[in-house]
Amino acid sequence: MIYPKIPLAQSLIQICQAKGITDIVISPGSRNAPLTIGFANNPNFKCYSIADERCAAFFALGIAQQIKRPVAVVCTSGSALLNYYPAIAEAFYSQIPLIVISADRPQSKIDIGDGQTIRQENVFANHSLYNANLTEEASKENDHKINEAIDAAFHKKGPVHINAPFEEPLYETVSEYSVDAMVHHFAALNPIAPLEDLTAFADIWNKSTKKLVLVGVNDPNAISNATIEALAKDESVVVMTETTSNLYHPGFISNIDTIITPFDNGDFEDFCPEILVTFGGMIVSKRIKAFLRKHKPKQHWHIDSLRAYDTFGILTKHFEVSPNTFFEGFLPLTVAVKSNYFEKTNRIKEIRKEKQQVYLAKTPFSDFAVFDTVIKSLPKNSQLQISNSAAIRYAQLINIDSSIEVYCNRGTSGIDGSTSTAIGAALASKKQTVFITGDVSFLYDSNALWNNYIPNNFKIIIINNGGGGIFRILPGHEENAVFNTFFETSHSLTAEHLAKMYGLYYFTATDVPSLEGSLKQFYAQNSKAVILEIFTPTVENDAVLKQFFKELS
């Protein structure tokens, strides 16, 4: 086998292999040549070449999202490293393990005017779990830092940074390792804490007639059926789930904004829970956040083995265990409480459902109507990846089949790497994957298609309304040159020539008949990836959505 001659590169490769890192996403460069040679020539690693570092990091994030293990990204020195930052921040807040390995110049070359040099040490300090600043020579101290970094990514679920300085010559190889790297396997850095005595909390629960369980981003099949059924049958409990929660039950409320947007102050006060229980990641709905910040429950308990964000300014308890562990210990301590909390909310849900069906039946061709049609067309047992901004918010309004897994980069809620993430996830999951995105998000990440690993059954649906449609929905919209240019970023671009350049099938739709016909062709193509671009009217979309909420009242 071929190995890099530089001992520090040998150490890195040995430790990654010993610790079970299998997926390596490499961007081209010279300074990282020792790492590229070592990873790419070793059959124990699956290596991917992605030229654009920003896309590479999001692609790696998509893989890690699916395999639940760290994925390494490797780049050369200089500004290449900085392009990883958006994905690093997303991984940090979404608790997805990434290992950034950056090649660097030796310390003596920094800040003397040498090419491709920046201050790389600790560059991700605000959003990384561990920063291993290595020295140029292989050493036990370096090995210890590499071990600690990889273990932190595994056990703390997030990004880490290993910065490795290499001096020329960079391309020399050997047929045997010249160093024997030290590998040590720590016990879990976050050992599973025993479940504390929950009696006092059960007493509070058992005296309450209004409990709201709010679920954010969650992995599919993560919550036990016993817990789901217990929460669903409790008449004092309302469970609200988001599209990204991957949690389903006929008694749960999955369209939060549809329920609460028409509420007046009296409705909000009546609905306000005494106890709020949250688990999962970030919440999409701005309305539920505004409601809970204004109408504050007496208790807010968050359940997560790693972190708790005080999203609503009312956090009273963080249970540092998994939701399953918590509910397995907690539910046997609870008793049935006489309440009409669920009944009243469920009655509202049924009324809203009927009114939504009536409205959609008369809705003109628009973003809302298109999202309804597209989401209902998704194949069962598929994976849905959604971009941020308007796309994820429209998806929140429409029921999704429970067999479909849903993902979105909600850690930072950015539009920057949604396509790249979706491609990495599709590659890793092997499932039929449909990616729904807005036009601005798609164009922003168009280099994602500069990728030789796009699965043949990967499908992209672009809702093209000629700009950032989300800004028409948000307060402050005025039809003028400043708004159109600097907020909405109006454009007349399409994906047609990008699809041709990258060899993807391409279909379009501009009305209901063409959408129905194009969807059939779209799903029938499995020999290579395909794009369906749906053009909706720019101006009418916000009016359609606002009228929908009015008619729910």
XYZ file of C-alpha atoms in Angstrom:
553
model
C 0.000 0.000 0.000
C 1.048 3.617 -0.543
C 1.403 5.929 2.449
C 2.450 9.578 2.732
C 6.021 9.993 3.878
C 5.193 12.755 6.367
C 4.810 11.150 9.825
C 2.097 13.536 11.051
C -0.117 12.586 8.091
C 0.526 8.914 8.872
C -0.623 9.433 12.455
C -3.825 11.132 11.384
C -4.712 8.365 8.950
C -3.919 5.575 11.415
C -6.037 7.094 14.186
C -8.989 7.826 11.880
C -8.939 4.228 10.689
C -8.636 2.808 14.199
C -11.561 4.884 15.426
C -13.910 3.806 12.658
C -13.973 6.913 10.485
C -14.855 5.550 7.047
C -16.146 8.477 4.962
C -13.715 11.173 3.826
C -14.723 14.165 1.678
C -11.653 15.715 0.077
C -11.313 19.030 -1.728
C -8.350 19.487 -4.078
C -5.186 21.250 -3.023
C -1.475 20.861 -2.630
C -0.878 21.423 1.078
C -3.301 18.589 1.927
C -1.579 16.212 -0.533
C -0.136 13.996 2.256
C -3.661 13.436 3.609
C -5.194 12.932 0.175
C -2.549 10.349 -0.711
C -3.049 8.519 2.571
C -6.845 8.433 2.567
C -7.417 7.827 -1.142
C -4.959 4.915 -1.334
C -6.375 3.145 1.713
C -9.279 0.734 0.957
C -10.597 1.184 4.502
C -11.857 4.659 3.547
C -14.601 5.745 1.157
C -13.268 8.950 -0.364
C -15.258 11.573 -2.260
C -13.774 14.418 -4.285
C -15.798 17.657 -4.061
C -14.069 20.742 -5.435
C -16.117 23.462 -3.747
C -15.318 23.385 -0.024
C -18.649 24.864 1.050
C -20.510 22.203 -0.922
C -18.092 19.534 0.316
C -18.824 20.295 3.955
C -22.601 20.253 3.464
C -22.318 17.064 1.411
C -20.411 15.500 4.318
C -23.036 16.815 6.725
C -25.739 15.067 4.695
C -23.863 11.766 4.912
C -23.303 12.169 8.653
C -26.977 13.071 9.121
C -27.872 9.637 7.793
C -25.143 7.299 9.092
C -25.063 8.877 12.599
C -21.249 8.732 12.637
C -18.598 11.388 12.043
C -17.607 12.168 8.471
C -14.263 13.849 7.795
C -13.702 16.765 5.438
C -10.152 17.484 4.260
C -8.927 20.692 2.655
C -5.806 22.600 1.770
C -4.514 25.680 3.592
C -5.754 29.251 3.356
C -9.252 30.476 2.546
C -10.360 26.973 1.538
C -10.890 26.235 5.222
C -13.176 29.221 5.786
C -15.663 27.889 3.244
C -16.464 25.082 5.679
C -17.864 27.475 8.262
C -21.576 27.507 7.267
C -21.733 23.705 7.485
C -19.726 23.726 10.723
C -22.269 26.059 12.324
C -25.145 23.916 11.043
C -23.523 20.768 12.420
C -22.950 22.475 15.773
C -26.589 23.461 16.272
C -28.034 20.319 14.676
C -25.764 18.010 16.699
C -24.279 16.286 13.643
C -20.726 14.898 13.951
C -18.162 16.323 11.512
C -14.370 16.171 11.603
C -12.600 19.022 9.815
C -8.985 18.192 8.968
C -7.201 21.200 7.522
C -3.700 21.208 6.141
C -1.670 24.241 7.169
C 1.690 25.865 6.579
C 4.209 25.480 9.411
C 3.821 28.130 12.105
C 6.953 29.934 10.889
C 5.223 30.667 7.563
C 2.147 32.353 9.051
C 1.850 36.152 8.761
C 5.081 36.629 6.797
C 3.440 37.103 3.394
C 3.590 33.463 2.264
C 0.898 32.309 -0.167
C -2.320 30.616 0.978
C -1.686 31.276 4.645
C -4.183 32.538 7.171
C -4.486 32.136 10.940
C -6.090 28.690 10.867
C -5.718 27.691 14.503
C -9.009 27.895 16.444
C -10.750 29.482 13.462
C -13.996 27.625 14.344
C -13.663 28.129 18.097
C -17.155 29.572 18.514
C -18.862 26.598 16.875
C -16.625 23.581 17.379
C -16.534 21.097 20.234
C -12.766 20.592 20.149
C -9.829 22.285 18.401
C -6.713 20.188 17.927
C -3.874 22.501 16.911
C -1.138 20.072 15.978
C 2.596 20.711 15.753
C 4.562 19.789 12.660
C 6.333 16.721 14.022
C 4.494 13.519 14.898
C 4.279 13.105 18.669
C 2.289 11.489 21.443
C 0.915 14.923 22.292
C -0.404 15.292 18.737
C -1.842 11.765 18.851
C -3.619 12.578 22.097
C -5.228 15.691 20.561
C -6.355 13.766 17.468
C -7.896 11.063 19.658
C -9.685 13.616 21.805
C -11.051 15.482 18.784
C -12.497 12.369 17.140
C -13.981 11.133 20.422
C -15.631 14.524 20.976
C -17.257 14.352 17.542
C -18.565 10.861 18.306
C -19.834 11.387 21.835
C -20.785 15.059 21.898
C -22.391 14.959 18.431
C -20.952 17.944 16.664
C -18.058 19.378 14.663
C -14.393 19.314 15.654
C -11.337 20.849 13.979
C -7.909 19.257 13.542
C -5.330 21.644 12.074
C -2.226 19.882 10.718
C 0.866 21.830 9.509
C 2.934 20.183 6.751
C 6.214 21.305 5.247
C 7.316 20.528 1.694
C 7.981 18.136 0.040
C 4.344 17.073 0.204
C 3.989 14.323 -2.387
C 6.604 11.806 -1.289
C 5.339 8.336 -0.431
C 6.528 5.197 1.370
C 5.357 1.602 1.338
C 5.240 1.215 5.120
C 4.321 3.420 8.054
C 7.310 4.980 9.790
C 5.331 5.798 12.953
C 3.018 3.787 15.139
C 0.338 6.211 16.227
C -1.079 6.017 19.727
C -4.763 5.134 19.731
C -6.805 5.235 22.889
C -10.517 4.730 23.240
C -12.055 6.920 25.878
C -15.118 5.902 27.770
C -18.046 7.996 26.600
C -17.206 11.642 27.154
C -20.819 12.126 28.192
C -21.512 9.018 30.279
C -25.193 8.159 30.502
C -26.461 9.808 33.651
C -28.807 7.797 35.841
C -32.380 9.006 35.693
C -33.017 11.237 38.671
C -35.950 10.807 41.026
C -38.949 12.053 39.055
C -41.523 11.880 41.854
C -41.697 15.640 42.429
C -42.143 16.286 38.701
C -44.821 13.598 38.456
C -46.669 15.321 41.293
C -46.689 18.570 39.310
C -47.797 16.692 36.168
C -50.602 14.867 37.974
C -52.084 18.163 39.224
C -52.111 19.792 35.807
C -55.027 19.693 33.381
C -53.204 21.317 30.446
C -49.888 19.914 29.221
C -48.388 20.752 25.844
C -45.721 18.497 24.327
C -43.890 20.297 21.501
C -41.521 18.290 19.298
C -38.880 19.849 17.045
C -36.344 18.189 14.719
C -36.239 14.485 15.496
C -34.841 11.335 13.882
C -37.327 8.893 12.349
C -38.450 6.053 14.645
C -36.616 7.604 17.582
C -39.539 7.602 20.027
C -41.025 4.340 21.287
C -44.582 3.383 20.333
C -45.417 2.961 24.014
C -44.562 6.619 24.675
C -46.460 7.809 21.600
C -49.594 5.892 22.578
C -49.421 7.003 26.214
C -49.225 10.677 25.259
C -51.946 10.306 22.637
C -54.508 8.801 24.979
C -54.022 11.330 27.799
C -56.932 13.796 27.624
C -54.892 16.450 29.465
C -52.075 16.360 26.876
C -51.845 18.028 23.467
C -48.899 16.948 21.307
C -47.764 19.368 18.597
C -45.260 18.103 16.061
C -43.410 19.798 13.245
C -42.758 18.397 9.784
C -39.155 17.754 10.812
C -40.164 15.858 13.973
C -40.772 12.587 12.102
C -43.319 11.805 14.811
C -46.825 10.783 13.825
C -50.126 9.838 15.437
C -53.694 10.640 14.327
C -54.234 12.449 17.626
C -51.175 14.688 17.281
C -51.304 18.163 15.712
C -48.852 18.424 12.826
C -49.940 21.792 11.383
C -49.189 24.151 14.261
C -49.595 27.439 12.398
C -52.927 26.311 10.950
C -54.230 25.828 14.495
C -52.964 28.911 16.287
C -52.725 31.662 13.652
C -56.459 32.537 13.832
C -56.424 32.633 17.669
C -57.358 35.872 19.429
C -56.025 36.780 22.885
C -58.821 34.890 24.612
C -58.070 31.761 22.589
C -54.371 32.031 23.396
C -55.024 32.397 27.115
C -57.400 29.429 27.046
C -54.870 27.293 25.138
C -51.853 28.266 27.275
C -50.532 25.122 28.980
C -49.520 24.839 32.605
C -46.656 22.535 31.643
C -44.641 22.672 28.407
C -42.500 19.623 27.571
C -40.126 19.871 24.620
C -37.684 17.519 22.961
C -35.975 17.408 19.595
C -34.096 20.181 17.814
C -34.988 23.625 16.544
C -38.597 24.758 16.148
C -39.655 26.201 12.770
C -42.928 27.888 13.712
C -42.433 31.541 14.592
C -46.030 31.688 15.766
C -45.695 29.005 18.434
C -42.498 30.659 19.670
C -44.208 34.051 19.889
C -47.197 32.486 21.667
C -45.115 30.716 24.331
C -42.955 33.786 24.925
C -46.044 35.883 25.584
C -48.308 33.353 27.312
C -45.764 31.653 29.539
C -46.409 28.196 31.020
C -45.513 27.752 34.696
C -43.174 24.867 33.845
C -40.974 24.190 30.820
C -39.102 20.892 30.790
C -36.683 20.086 27.985
C -35.471 16.528 27.421
C -32.107 16.038 25.686
C -29.011 14.106 26.707
C -26.706 16.926 25.566
C -28.202 20.420 25.455
C -31.202 22.562 26.328
C -31.930 25.908 24.677
C -34.155 28.307 26.579
C -36.041 29.144 23.395
C -39.067 30.660 25.110
C -37.342 32.279 28.094
C -39.129 30.013 30.584
C -36.960 26.885 30.955
C -37.367 25.420 34.438
C -35.757 21.974 34.038
C -33.364 20.187 31.682
C -33.552 16.392 31.857
C -30.180 15.244 30.525
C -31.373 11.890 29.166
C -32.954 10.674 25.950
C -36.720 11.137 25.561
C -37.259 7.360 25.655
C -35.309 7.033 28.896
C -37.239 9.913 30.442
C -40.708 8.734 29.487
C -40.007 5.104 30.405
C -39.240 6.278 33.933
C -41.795 9.087 34.098
C -45.023 7.741 32.609
C -45.502 4.942 35.191
C -45.580 7.682 37.860
C -48.400 9.598 36.163
C -52.148 9.237 36.680
C -55.122 10.162 34.517
C -56.435 13.677 35.061
C -59.927 14.832 34.136
C -59.485 17.432 31.378
C -61.000 18.710 28.139
C -57.683 20.181 26.906
C -57.155 17.598 24.166
C -60.837 17.457 23.211
C -61.124 21.217 22.683
C -57.898 21.408 20.682
C -58.788 18.382 18.589
C -62.164 19.949 17.754
C -60.329 23.030 16.486
C -58.010 20.797 14.447
C -60.939 19.136 12.677
C -62.579 22.482 11.891
C -59.318 23.857 10.506
C -58.839 20.701 8.408
C -62.245 21.107 6.774
C -61.669 24.802 6.062
C -58.228 24.066 4.579
C -59.726 21.528 2.185
C -62.408 23.999 1.101
C -59.839 26.738 0.550
C -57.405 24.570 -1.400
C -60.208 23.410 -3.686
C -60.652 27.001 -4.899
C -57.047 28.198 -4.629
C -55.483 29.395 -7.908
C -52.152 28.090 -9.141
C -49.686 29.417 -6.558
C -46.958 28.362 -4.148
C -49.507 27.088 -1.625
C -51.428 25.027 -4.178
C -48.190 23.656 -5.653
C -46.794 22.602 -2.274
C -50.063 20.837 -1.503
C -49.918 18.925 -4.801
C -46.210 18.140 -4.605
C -46.222 16.896 -1.011
C -49.224 14.676 -1.687
C -47.359 13.207 -4.672
C -44.324 12.047 -2.659
C -43.670 8.300 -2.883
C -44.322 6.328 0.272
C -41.257 5.150 2.230
C -39.137 7.839 0.573
C -36.951 10.519 2.103
C -37.868 14.192 1.822
C -35.192 16.850 2.108
C -36.444 20.444 2.272
C -34.603 23.718 1.907
C -35.113 26.586 4.321
C -37.042 29.840 4.054
C -40.497 29.588 2.421
C -40.149 25.907 1.471
C -40.057 24.513 5.008
C -42.796 26.919 6.137
C -45.214 25.843 3.412
C -44.410 22.210 4.195
C -45.491 22.855 7.795
C -49.049 23.505 6.588
C -49.567 20.204 4.777
C -49.845 16.685 6.177
C -47.051 14.351 5.098
C -47.465 10.591 4.914
C -46.046 8.948 8.032
C -43.844 6.586 5.994
C -41.777 9.513 4.667
C -38.634 10.640 6.508
C -38.210 14.421 6.605
C -34.984 16.430 6.987
C -34.070 20.112 6.848
C -31.003 22.085 7.959
C -32.716 23.809 10.893
C -29.594 24.269 13.030
C -28.918 27.703 11.578
C -31.897 27.744 9.172
C -29.657 28.906 6.315
C -30.373 28.401 2.626
C -26.704 28.025 1.738
C -26.093 24.264 1.590
C -29.487 22.604 1.303
C -28.887 20.941 -2.082
C -25.439 19.663 -1.107
C -26.821 18.245 2.150
C -29.661 16.537 0.318
C -27.274 14.890 -2.149
C -25.028 13.594 0.648
C -28.059 12.281 2.519
C -29.464 10.594 -0.584
C -26.141 8.899 -1.240
C -25.862 7.614 2.321
C -29.477 6.550 2.848
C -29.929 4.746 -0.496
C -33.633 5.686 -0.260
C -35.622 7.381 -2.965
C -34.920 11.018 -2.064
C -36.931 14.037 -3.161
C -35.511 17.485 -2.479
C -37.937 20.440 -2.449
C -36.337 23.857 -2.681
C -37.001 27.460 -3.571
C -35.329 29.080 -6.556
C -32.992 31.371 -4.577
C -31.817 28.552 -2.321
C -31.219 26.312 -5.324
C -29.279 28.948 -7.258
C -27.261 29.862 -4.163
C -26.043 26.264 -3.869
C -25.892 25.419 -7.568
C -22.307 24.144 -7.234
C -23.867 21.227 -5.342
C -24.505 19.675 -8.763
C -20.747 19.736 -9.455
C -20.689 16.323 -7.857
C -19.971 12.890 -9.332
C -21.889 11.011 -6.632
C -25.483 12.122 -7.256
C -27.659 8.985 -7.095
C -29.720 8.200 -10.189
C -32.944 8.257 -8.179
C -32.282 11.694 -6.667
C -35.028 14.153 -7.554
C -35.126 17.941 -7.215
C -38.310 20.017 -7.212
C -37.705 23.765 -7.540
C -40.560 26.140 -6.734
C -39.501 29.145 -8.796
C -41.457 32.286 -7.932
C -38.822 34.645 -9.297
C -37.121 35.619 -6.048
C -37.110 35.304 -2.278
C -40.823 34.733 -1.763
C -40.421 34.529 2.008
C -39.932 38.316 2.160
C -43.395 38.876 0.691
C -44.869 36.890 3.569
C -42.887 38.607 6.312
C -43.929 42.003 7.745
C -42.459 45.031 5.986
C -43.205 44.017 2.402
C -43.692 46.982 0.067
C -43.816 46.759 -3.722
C -40.929 49.032 -4.708
C -37.498 48.933 -6.322
C -35.618 48.572 -3.039
C -37.731 45.617 -1.928
C -37.581 43.867 -5.302
C -33.818 44.312 -5.684
C -32.410 43.969 -2.191
C -34.910 41.797 -0.307
C -36.729 39.646 -2.830
C -33.720 39.669 -5.207
C -36.009 39.438 -8.232
C -34.598 37.449 -11.156
C -35.583 35.639 -14.339
C -33.127 32.741 -14.040
C -34.018 29.076 -14.456
C -32.317 25.742 -13.835
C -32.615 24.605 -17.451
C -29.021 25.171 -18.528
C -27.604 23.949 -15.203
C -29.500 20.693 -15.718
C -28.091 20.396 -19.231
C -24.546 21.187 -18.112
C -24.623 18.549 -15.362
C -26.499 15.957 -17.421
C -29.762 15.874 -15.454
C -33.261 15.355 -16.816
C -35.284 18.553 -16.745
C -39.042 19.150 -16.727
C -41.149 22.251 -16.135
C -44.666 23.145 -15.032
C -46.551 26.432 -15.201
C -50.125 25.420 -14.355
C -52.157 22.542 -12.925
C -52.312 20.364 -16.096
C -48.584 20.723 -16.832
C -47.755 20.031 -13.164
C -49.754 16.812 -13.156
C -48.137 15.663 -16.393
C -44.614 16.632 -15.358
C -44.906 14.895 -11.974
C -45.661 11.608 -13.738
C -42.584 11.965 -15.955
C -40.533 13.201 -13.007
C -41.146 10.109 -10.876
C -40.808 7.738 -13.846
C -37.148 8.736 -14.421
C -34.644 6.616 -12.507
C -31.704 6.338 -14.895
C -30.250 9.657 -13.768
C -31.120 12.520 -11.451
C -33.939 14.817 -12.490
C -35.093 18.396 -11.906
C -38.710 19.565 -12.018
C -38.922 23.354 -12.040
C -42.368 24.745 -11.239
C -42.950 28.394 -12.088
C -45.470 30.141 -9.847
C -46.755 33.736 -10.000
C -44.501 36.089 -8.055
C -47.066 38.620 -6.906
C -50.079 36.460 -6.010
C -48.419 33.992 -3.649
C -48.424 36.077 -0.478
C -52.038 37.137 -0.990
C -53.106 33.505 -1.382
C -51.374 32.507 1.848
C -52.664 35.468 3.855
C -56.211 34.808 2.656
C -55.861 31.182 3.739
C -55.200 32.187 7.337
C -58.111 34.646 7.234
C -60.524 31.968 6.077
C -59.486 29.608 8.865
C -61.156 31.857 11.440
